[in-house]
Coordinates of N, CA and C in Angstrom, one line a residue:
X1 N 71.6 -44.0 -54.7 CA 70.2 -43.7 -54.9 C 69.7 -42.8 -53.8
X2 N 70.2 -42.9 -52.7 CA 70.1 -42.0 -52.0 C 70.2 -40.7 -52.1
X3 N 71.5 -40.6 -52.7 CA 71.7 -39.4 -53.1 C 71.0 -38.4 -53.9
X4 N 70.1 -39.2 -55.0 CA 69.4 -38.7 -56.0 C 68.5 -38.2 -55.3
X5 N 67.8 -39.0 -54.7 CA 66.4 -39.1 -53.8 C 66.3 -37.6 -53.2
X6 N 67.8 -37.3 -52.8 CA 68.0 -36.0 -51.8 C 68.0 -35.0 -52.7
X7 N 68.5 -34.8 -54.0 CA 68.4 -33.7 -55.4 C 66.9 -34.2 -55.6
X8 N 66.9 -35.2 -55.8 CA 64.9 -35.0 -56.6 C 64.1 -34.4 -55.1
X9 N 64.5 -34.7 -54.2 CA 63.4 -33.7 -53.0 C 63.4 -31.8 -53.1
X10 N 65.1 -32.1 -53.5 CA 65.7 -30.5 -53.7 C 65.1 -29.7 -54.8
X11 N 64.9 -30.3 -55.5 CA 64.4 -29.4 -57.0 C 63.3 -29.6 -57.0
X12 N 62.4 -30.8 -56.2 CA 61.2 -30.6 -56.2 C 60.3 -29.2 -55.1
X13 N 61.6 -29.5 -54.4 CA 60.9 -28.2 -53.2 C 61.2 -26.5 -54.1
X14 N 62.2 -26.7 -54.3 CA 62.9 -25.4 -54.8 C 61.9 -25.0 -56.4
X15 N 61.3 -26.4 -57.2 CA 60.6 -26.1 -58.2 C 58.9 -25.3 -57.5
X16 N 58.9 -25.5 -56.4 CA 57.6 -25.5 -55.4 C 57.7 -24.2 -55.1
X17 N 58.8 -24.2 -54.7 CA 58.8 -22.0 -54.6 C 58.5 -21.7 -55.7
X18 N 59.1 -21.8 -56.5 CA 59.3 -20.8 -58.0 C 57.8 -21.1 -58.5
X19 N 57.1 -22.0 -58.8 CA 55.7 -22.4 -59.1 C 55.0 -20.9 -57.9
X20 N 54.9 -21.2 -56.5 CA 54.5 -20.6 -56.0 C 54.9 -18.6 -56.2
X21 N 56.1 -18.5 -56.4 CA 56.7 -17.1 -56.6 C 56.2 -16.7 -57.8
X22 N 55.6 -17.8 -58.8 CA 55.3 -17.6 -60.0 C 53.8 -17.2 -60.0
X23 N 53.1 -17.7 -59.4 CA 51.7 -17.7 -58.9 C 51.3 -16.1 -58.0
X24 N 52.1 -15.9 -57.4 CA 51.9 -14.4 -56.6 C 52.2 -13.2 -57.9
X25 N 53.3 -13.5 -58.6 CA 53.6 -12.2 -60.1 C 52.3 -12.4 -60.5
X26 N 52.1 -13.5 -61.2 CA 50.7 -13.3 -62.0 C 49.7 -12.6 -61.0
X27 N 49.1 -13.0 -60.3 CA 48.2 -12.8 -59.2 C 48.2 -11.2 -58.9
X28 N 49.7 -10.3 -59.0 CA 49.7 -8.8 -58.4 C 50.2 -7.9 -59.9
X29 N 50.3 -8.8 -60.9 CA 50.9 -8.1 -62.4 C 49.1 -7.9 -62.9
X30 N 48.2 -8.8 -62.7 CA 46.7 -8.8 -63.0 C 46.1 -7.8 -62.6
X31 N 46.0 -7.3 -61.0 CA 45.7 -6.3 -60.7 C 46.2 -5.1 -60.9
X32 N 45.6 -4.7 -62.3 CA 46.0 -3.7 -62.9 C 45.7 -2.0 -62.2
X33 N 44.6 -2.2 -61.1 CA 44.4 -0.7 -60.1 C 45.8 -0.6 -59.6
X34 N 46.1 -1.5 -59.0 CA 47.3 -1.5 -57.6 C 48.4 -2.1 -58.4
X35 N 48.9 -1.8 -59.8 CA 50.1 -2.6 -60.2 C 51.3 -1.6 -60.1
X36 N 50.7 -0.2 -59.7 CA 51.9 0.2 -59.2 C 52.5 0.4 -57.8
X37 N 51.5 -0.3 -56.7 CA 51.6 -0.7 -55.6 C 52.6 -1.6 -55.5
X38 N 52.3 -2.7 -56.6 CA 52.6 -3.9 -56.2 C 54.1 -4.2 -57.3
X39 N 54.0 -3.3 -57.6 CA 55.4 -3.3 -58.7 C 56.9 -3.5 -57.8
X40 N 57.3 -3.2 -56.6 CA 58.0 -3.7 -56.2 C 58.0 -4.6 -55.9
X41 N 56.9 -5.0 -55.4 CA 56.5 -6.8 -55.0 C 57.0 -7.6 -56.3
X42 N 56.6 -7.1 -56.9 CA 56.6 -8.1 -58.3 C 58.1 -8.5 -58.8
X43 N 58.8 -7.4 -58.9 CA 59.8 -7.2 -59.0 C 60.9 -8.3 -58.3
X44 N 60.6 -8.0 -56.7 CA 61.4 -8.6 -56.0 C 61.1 -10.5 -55.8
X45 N 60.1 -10.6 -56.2 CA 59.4 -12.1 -56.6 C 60.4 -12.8 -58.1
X46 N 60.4 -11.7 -59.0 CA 61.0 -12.0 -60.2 C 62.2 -12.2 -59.9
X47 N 63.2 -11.6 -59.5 CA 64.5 -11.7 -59.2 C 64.7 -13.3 -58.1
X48 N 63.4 -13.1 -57.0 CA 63.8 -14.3 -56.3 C 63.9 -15.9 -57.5
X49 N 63.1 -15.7 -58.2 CA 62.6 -16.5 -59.3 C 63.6 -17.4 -60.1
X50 N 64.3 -15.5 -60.7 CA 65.4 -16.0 -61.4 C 66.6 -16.6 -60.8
X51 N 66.8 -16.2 -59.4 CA 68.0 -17.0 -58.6 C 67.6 -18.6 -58.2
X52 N 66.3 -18.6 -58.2 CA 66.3 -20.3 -57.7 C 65.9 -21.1 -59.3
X53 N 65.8 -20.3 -60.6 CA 65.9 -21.0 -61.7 C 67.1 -21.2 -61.9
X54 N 67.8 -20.2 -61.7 CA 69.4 -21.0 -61.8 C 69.9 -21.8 -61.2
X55 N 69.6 -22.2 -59.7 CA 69.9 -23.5 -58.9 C 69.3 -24.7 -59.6
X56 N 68.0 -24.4 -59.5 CA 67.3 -25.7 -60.8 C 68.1 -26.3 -61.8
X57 N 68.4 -25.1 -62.5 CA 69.1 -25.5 -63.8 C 70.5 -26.6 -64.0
X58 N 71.2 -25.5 -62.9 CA 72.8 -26.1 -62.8 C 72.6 -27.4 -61.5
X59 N 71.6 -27.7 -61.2 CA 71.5 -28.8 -60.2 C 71.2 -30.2 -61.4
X60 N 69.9 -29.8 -62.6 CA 69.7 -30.7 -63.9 C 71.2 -30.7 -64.2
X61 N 71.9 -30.0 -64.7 CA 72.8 -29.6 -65.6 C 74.1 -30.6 -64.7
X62 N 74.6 -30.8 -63.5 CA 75.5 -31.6 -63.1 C 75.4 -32.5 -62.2
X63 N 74.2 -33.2 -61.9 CA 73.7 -34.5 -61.8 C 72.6 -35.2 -62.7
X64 N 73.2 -36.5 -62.7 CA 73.6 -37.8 -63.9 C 72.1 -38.5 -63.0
X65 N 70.9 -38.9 -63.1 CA 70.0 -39.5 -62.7 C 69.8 -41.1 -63.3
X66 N 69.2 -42.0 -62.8 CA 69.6 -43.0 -63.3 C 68.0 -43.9 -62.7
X67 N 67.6 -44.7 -63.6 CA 66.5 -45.5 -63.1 C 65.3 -45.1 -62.6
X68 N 64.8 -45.3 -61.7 CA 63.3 -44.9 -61.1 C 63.8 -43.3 -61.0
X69 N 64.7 -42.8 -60.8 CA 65.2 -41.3 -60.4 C 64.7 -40.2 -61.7
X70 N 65.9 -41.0 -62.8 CA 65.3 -41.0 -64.2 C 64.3 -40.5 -64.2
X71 N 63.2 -41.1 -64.0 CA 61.9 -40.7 -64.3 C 61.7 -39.4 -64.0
X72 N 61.9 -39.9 -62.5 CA 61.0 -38.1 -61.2 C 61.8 -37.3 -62.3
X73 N 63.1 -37.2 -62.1 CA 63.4 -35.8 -62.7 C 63.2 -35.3 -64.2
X74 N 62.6 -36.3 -64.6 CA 62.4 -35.9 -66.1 C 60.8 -35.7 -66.0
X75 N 60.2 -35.9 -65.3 CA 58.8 -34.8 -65.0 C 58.8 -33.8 -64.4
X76 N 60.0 -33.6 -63.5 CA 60.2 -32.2 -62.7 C 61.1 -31.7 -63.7
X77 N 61.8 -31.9 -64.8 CA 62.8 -31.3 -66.1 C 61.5 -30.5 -66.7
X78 N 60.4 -31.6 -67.0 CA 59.2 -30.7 -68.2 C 58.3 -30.1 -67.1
X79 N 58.3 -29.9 -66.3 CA 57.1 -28.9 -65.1 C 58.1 -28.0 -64.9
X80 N 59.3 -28.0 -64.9 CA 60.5 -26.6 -64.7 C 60.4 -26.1 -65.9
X81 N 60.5 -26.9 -66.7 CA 60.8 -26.2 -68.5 C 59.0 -25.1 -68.7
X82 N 58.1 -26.1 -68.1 CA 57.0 -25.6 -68.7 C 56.5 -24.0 -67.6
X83 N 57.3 -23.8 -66.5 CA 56.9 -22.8 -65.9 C 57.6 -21.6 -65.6
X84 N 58.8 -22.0 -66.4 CA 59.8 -21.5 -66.9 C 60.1 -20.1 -68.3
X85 N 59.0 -21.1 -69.2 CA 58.5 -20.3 -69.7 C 57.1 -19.3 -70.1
X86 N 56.3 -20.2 -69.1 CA 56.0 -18.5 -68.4 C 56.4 -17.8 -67.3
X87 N 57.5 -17.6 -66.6 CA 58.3 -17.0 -65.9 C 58.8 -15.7 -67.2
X88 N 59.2 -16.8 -68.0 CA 59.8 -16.0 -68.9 C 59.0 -14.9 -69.9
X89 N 57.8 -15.6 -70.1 CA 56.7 -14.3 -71.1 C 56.2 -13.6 -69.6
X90 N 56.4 -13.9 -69.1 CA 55.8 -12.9 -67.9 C 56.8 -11.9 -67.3
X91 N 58.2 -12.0 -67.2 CA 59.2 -11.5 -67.3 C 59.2 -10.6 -67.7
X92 N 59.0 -11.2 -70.0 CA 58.7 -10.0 -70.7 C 57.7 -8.9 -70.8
X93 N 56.4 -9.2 -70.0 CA 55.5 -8.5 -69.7 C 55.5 -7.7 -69.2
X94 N 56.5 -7.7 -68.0 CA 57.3 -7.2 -67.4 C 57.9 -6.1 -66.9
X95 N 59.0 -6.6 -68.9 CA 59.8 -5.6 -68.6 C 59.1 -4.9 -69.5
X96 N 58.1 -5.3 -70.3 CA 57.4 -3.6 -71.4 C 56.4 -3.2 -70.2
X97 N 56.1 -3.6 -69.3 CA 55.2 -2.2 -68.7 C 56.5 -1.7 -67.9
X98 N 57.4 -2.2 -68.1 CA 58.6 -1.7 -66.7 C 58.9 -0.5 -67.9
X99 N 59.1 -0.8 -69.1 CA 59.2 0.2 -70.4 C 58.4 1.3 -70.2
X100 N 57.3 0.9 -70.2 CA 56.0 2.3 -70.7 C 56.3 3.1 -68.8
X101 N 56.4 1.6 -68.0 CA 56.3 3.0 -66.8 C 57.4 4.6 -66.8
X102 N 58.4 3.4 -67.1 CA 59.7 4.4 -67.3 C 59.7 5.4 -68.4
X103 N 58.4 4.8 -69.6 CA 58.7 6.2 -70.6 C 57.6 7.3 -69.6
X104 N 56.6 6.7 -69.1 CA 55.8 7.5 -68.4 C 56.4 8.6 -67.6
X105 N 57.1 7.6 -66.4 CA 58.2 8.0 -65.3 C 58.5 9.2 -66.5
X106 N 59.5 8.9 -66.9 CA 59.8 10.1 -68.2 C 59.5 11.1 -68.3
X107 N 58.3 10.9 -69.1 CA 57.3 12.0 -69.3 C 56.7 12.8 -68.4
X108 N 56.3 12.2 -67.5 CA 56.0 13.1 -66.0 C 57.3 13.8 -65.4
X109 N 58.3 12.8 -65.5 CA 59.9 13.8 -65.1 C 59.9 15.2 -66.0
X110 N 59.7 14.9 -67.4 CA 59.9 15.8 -67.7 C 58.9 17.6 -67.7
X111 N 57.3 16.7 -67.4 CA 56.3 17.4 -67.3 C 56.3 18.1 -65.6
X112 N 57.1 17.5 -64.9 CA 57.2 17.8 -63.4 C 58.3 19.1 -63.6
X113 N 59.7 18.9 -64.4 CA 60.7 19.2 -65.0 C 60.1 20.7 -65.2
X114 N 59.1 20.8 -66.1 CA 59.1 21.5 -67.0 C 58.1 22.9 -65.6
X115 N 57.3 22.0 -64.8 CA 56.4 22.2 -64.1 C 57.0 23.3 -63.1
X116 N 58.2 22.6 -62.6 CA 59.5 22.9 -61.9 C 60.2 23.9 -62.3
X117 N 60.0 23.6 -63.6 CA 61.1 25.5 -64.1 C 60.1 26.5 -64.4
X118 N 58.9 26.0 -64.5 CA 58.1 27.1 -64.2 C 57.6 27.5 -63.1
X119 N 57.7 26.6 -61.7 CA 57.8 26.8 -60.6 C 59.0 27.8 -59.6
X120 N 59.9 27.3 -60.5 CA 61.2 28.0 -59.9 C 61.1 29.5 -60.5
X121 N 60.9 29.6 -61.7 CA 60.4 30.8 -62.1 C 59.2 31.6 -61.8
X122 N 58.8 31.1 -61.3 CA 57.7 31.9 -60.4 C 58.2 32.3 -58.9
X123 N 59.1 31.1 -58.8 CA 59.4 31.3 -57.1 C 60.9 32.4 -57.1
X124 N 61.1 32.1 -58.3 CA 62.6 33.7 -58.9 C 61.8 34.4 -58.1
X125 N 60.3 34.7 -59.1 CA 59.7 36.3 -59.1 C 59.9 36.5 -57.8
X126 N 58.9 35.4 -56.8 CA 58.4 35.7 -55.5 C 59.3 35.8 -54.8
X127 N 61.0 34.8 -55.3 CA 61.6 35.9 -54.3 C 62.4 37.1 -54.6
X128 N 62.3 37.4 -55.8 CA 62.7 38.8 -56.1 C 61.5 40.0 -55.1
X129 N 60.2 39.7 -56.0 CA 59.1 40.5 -55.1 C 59.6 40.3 -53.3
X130 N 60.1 39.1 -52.9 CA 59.9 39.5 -51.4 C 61.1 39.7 -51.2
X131 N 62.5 40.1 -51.7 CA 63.8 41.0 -51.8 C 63.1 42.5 -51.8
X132 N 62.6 42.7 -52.6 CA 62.0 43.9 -53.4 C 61.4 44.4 -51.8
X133 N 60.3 44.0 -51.1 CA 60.1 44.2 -50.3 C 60.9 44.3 -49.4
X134 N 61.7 43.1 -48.9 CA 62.7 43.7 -48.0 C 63.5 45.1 -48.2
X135 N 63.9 45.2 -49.4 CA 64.9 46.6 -49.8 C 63.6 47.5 -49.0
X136 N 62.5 47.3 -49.5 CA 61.3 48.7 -49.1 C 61.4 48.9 -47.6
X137 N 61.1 47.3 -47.2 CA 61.3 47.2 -45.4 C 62.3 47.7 -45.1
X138 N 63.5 47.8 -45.6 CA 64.7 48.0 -45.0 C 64.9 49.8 -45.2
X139 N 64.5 50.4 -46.8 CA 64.6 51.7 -46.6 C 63.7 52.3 -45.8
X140 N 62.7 51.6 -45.5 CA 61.6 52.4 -44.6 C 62.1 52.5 -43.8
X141 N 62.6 51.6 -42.9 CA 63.2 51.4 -41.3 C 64.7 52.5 -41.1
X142 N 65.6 52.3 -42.4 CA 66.3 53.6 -42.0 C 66.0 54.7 -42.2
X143 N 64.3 55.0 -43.2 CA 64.1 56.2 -43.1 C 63.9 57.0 -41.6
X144 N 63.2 55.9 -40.7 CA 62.4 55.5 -39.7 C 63.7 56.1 -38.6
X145 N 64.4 55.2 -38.5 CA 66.1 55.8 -38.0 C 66.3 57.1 -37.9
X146 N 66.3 57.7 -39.6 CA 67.0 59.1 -39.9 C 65.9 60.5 -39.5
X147 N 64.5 60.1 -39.2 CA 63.6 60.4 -38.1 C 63.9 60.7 -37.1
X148 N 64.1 59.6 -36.9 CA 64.5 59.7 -35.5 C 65.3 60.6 -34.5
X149 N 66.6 60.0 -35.5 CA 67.2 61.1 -35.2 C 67.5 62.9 -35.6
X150 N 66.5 62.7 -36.5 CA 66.2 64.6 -36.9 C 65.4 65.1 -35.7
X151 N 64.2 63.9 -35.5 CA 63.3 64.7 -34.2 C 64.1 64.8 -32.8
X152 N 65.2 64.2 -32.7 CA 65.9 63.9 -31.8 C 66.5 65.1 -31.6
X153 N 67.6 65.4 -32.8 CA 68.3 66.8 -32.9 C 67.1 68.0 -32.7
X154 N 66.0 67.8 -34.0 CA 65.1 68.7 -33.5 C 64.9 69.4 -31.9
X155 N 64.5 68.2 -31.0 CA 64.1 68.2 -29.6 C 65.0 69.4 -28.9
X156 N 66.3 68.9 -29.2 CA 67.4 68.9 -28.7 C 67.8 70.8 -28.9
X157 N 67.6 70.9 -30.7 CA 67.9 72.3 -31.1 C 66.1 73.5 -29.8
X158 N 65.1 72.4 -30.2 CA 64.0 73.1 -29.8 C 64.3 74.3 -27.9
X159 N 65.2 72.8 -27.1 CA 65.6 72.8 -26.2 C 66.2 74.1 -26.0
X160 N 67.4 74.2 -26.2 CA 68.4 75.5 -26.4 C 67.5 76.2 -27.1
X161 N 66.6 76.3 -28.1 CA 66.2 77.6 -28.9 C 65.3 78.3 -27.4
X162 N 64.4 77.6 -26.3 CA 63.6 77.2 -25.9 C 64.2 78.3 -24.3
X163 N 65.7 77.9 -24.0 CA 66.6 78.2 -23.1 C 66.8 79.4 -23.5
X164 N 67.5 79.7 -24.5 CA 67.9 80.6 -25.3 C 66.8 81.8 -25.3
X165 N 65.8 81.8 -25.7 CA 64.8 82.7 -25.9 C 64.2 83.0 -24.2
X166 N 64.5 82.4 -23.5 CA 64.4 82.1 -21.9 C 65.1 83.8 -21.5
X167 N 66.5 83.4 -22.2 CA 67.3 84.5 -21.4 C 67.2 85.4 -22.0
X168 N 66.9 85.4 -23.5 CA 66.5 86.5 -23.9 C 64.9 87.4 -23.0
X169 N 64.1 86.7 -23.0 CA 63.3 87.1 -22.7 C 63.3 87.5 -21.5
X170 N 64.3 86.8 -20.4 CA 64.9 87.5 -19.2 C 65.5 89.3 -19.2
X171 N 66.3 89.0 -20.2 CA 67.1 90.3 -20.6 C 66.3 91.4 -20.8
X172 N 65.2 91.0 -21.8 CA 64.1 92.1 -21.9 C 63.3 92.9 -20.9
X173 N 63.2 91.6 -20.2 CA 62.3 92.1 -18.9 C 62.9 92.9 -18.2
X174 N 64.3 92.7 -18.0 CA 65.1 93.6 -17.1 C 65.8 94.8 -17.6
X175 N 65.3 95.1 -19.2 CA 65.6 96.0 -19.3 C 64.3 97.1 -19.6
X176 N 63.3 96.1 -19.5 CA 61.9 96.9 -19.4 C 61.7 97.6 -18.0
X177 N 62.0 96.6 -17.0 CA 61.9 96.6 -15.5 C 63.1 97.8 -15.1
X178 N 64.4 98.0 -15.8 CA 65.1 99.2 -15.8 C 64.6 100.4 -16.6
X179 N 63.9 100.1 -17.8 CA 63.3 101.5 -18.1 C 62.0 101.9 -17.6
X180 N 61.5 100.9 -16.9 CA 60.8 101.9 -16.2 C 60.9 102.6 -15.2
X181 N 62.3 101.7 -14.2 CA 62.4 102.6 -12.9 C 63.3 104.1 -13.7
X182 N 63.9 103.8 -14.9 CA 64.7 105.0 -15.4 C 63.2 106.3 -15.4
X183 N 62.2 105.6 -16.2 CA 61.4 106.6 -16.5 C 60.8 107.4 -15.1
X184 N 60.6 106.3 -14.2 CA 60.2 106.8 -12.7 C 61.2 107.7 -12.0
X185 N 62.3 107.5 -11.8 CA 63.3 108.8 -12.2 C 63.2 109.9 -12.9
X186 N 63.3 109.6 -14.0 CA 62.8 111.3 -14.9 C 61.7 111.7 -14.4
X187 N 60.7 110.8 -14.2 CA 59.7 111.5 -13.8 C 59.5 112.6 -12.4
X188 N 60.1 111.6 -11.6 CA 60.2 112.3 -10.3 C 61.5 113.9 -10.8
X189 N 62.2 113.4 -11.2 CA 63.2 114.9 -11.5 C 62.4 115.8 -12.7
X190 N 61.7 115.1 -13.4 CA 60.7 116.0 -14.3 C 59.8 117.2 -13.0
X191 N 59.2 116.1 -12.1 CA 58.6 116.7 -11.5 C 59.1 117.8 -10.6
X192 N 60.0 117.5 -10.0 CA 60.9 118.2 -9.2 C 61.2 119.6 -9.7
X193 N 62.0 119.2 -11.1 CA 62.1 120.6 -11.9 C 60.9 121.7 -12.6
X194 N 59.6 120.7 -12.6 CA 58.3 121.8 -12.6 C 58.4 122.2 -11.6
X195 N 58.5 121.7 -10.0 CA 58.2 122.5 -9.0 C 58.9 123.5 -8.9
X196 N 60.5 123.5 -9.0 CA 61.6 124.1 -9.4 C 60.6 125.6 -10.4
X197 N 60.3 125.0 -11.6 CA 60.2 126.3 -12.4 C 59.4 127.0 -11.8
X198 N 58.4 125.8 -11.1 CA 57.0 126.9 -11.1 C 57.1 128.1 -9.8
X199 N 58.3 127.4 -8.8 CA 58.5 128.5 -7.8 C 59.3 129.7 -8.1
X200 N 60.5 129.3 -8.9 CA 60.8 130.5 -9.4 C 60.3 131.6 -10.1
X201 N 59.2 130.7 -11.1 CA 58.2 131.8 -11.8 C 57.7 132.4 -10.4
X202 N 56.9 132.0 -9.6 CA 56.2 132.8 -8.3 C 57.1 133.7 -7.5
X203 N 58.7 133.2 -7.4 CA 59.4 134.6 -7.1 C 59.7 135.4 -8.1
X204 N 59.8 135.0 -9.4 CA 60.4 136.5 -10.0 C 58.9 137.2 -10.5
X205 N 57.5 136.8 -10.3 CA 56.4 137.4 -10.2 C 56.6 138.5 -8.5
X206 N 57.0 137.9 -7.9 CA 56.8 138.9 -6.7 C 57.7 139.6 -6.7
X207 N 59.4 139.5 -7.2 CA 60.4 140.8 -7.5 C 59.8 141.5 -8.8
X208 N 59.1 140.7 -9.6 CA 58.3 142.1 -10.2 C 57.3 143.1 -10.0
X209 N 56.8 142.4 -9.3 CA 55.9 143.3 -8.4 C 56.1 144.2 -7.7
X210 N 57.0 143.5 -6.9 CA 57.8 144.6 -6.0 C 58.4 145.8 -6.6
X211 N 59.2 145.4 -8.0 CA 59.6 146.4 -8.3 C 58.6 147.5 -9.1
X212 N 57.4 147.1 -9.3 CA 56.4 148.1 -9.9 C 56.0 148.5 -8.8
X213 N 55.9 148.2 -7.7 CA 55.3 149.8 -6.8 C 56.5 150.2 -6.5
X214 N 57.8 150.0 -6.6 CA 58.4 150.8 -6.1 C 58.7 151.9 -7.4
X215 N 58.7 151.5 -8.5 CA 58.6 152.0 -9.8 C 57.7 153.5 -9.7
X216 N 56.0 152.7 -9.5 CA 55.3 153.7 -9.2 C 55.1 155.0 -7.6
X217 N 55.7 154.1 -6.8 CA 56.0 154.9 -5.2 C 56.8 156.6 -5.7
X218 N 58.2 156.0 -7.1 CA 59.4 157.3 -7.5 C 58.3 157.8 -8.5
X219 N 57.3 157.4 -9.2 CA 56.9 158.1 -10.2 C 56.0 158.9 -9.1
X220 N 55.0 158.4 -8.2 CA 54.4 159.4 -7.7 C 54.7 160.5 -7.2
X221 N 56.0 160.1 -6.1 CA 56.8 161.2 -5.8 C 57.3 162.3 -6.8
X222 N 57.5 161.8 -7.7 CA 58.1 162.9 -8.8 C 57.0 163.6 -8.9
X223 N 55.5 162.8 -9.5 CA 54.9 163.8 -10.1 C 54.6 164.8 -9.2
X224 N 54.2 164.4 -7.9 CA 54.0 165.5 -6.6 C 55.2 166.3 -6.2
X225 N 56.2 166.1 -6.4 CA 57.0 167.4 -6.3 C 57.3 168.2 -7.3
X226 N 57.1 167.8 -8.7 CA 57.2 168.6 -9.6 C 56.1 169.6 -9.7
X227 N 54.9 169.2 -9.5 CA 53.6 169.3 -9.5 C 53.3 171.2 -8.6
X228 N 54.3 170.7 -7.4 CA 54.4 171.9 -6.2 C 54.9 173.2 -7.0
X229 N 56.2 172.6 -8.1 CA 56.5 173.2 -8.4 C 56.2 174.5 -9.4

C-alpha cells in the first residue's frame, strides 16, 4: 500500500504539471497579438507535456492498483484522460497555425526570395556601376600618371631647349660682338685709306701744278725768244 500511495502522489504531482503546462499553452496560444512571441514558449511547454504524458501513461499502464488506491487512480485515470484530450485538440491547433505559419514563413521566403533577386539584381547593377566607375577612377589616374610624366619630359625637353637656345644665343652675341669690332676695323682702315687717298690726291695736285708753271715758265721763254727773233 505503500507503494501505491508513492505512484498515486507521483501521477498526481506529475498530472499537476501537465494541468499546469496545459494552462500556460492555452493562456499564450489565446493571445493572438503576441502568438508569434510566444510560439516558442508554446512549443517548448507542448513537448514538456508530451514527455510527462508518457510517464503518466506507462506509470497507469504497469502498476496494478488495488482497493482505496483503486479509486484515487481511477479519478486521476479520467482527470488525465480528460486533459489529455485537450492537450491533444490543442496540439492540433497547434500544429494548423504551426501549418499556416510555415505556409506564411513560405510565402514571405519566397516574397523575401523574390525581393532578394531583385535586390541582388539591383546590387549586380550597383556593382557593376561602381566597377564602371572604378575602371573611370582608374583610367583617369593613369591618365593623370601619363601627365605626369609628359609634363615631366616636357619640363625636362623645355630645360635643354632653354640651355640650348642659351648657347645659341651666346654664340650670336659673339659673333655680333666680333662683327662689330670687324666693322670697327674696316672702319678705321676705311678711314685710314680716305686719308691715304685724300693725301695723295693733294700731292699729285701739287706735282701738277708744279708741272704747269714749269710748262708755262718753257712756253714763255719760247715765246720771248722767238718773238726777238
Amino acid at each position: 500500500m505503500g507503494d501505491q500511495s508513492k505512484d498515486l502522489m507521483y501521477l498526481a504531482s506529475m498530472l499537476e504539471d501537465f494541468s499546469s503546462n496545459l494552462n500556460r499553452m492555452k493562456n499564450l496560444f489565446s493571445d493572438k497579438a503576441n502568438l508569434k512571441d510566444n510560439s516558442d514558449l508554446i512549443l517548448e511547454l507542448r513537448e514538456k507535456n508530451t514527455g510527462i504524458s508518457k510517464q503518466i501513461f506507462e506509470k497507469f499502464k504497469h502498476t496494478k492498483f488495488v482497493g482505496a488506491a483503486s479509486t484515487r487512480a481511477s479519478k486521476l485515470k479520467r482527470d488525465f484522460e480528460s486533459v489529455l484530450k485537450t492537450f491533444e485538440q490543442l496540439s492540433r491547433q497547434i500544429a494548423d497555425k504551426s501549418k499556416i505559419e510555415a505556409q506564411e514563413i513560405r510565402d514571405s521566403f519566397r516574397k523575401q526570395n523574390s525581393k532578394l533577386s531583385q535586390e541582388i539584381e539591383f546590387m549586380g547593377t550597383e556593382v557593376q556601376n561602381l566597377e564602371e566607375e572604378l575602371n573611370t577612377r582608374e583610367n583617369d589616374f593613369r591618365q593623370i600618371e601619363k601627365d605626369v610624366l609628359e609634363i615631366n619630359q616636357m619640363a625636362k625637353d623645355m630645360s635643354e631647349m632653354t640651355q640650348s637656345q642659351g648657347e645659341k644665343l651666346h654664340e650670336v652675341e659673339m659673333n655680333v660682338k666680333s662683327s662689330r669690332d670687324n666693322m670697327k676695323d674696316a672702319n678705321k682702315e676705311l678711314t685710314e685709306a680716305n686719308n691715304i687717298q685724300k693725301s695723295t690726291t693733294s700731292s699729285a695736285a701739287k706735282y701738277v701744278g708744279i708741272l704747269v708753271v714749269i710748262l708755262l715758265i718753257i712756253i714763255l721763254v719760247y715765246v720771248f725768244f722767238y718773238s726777238r727773233r
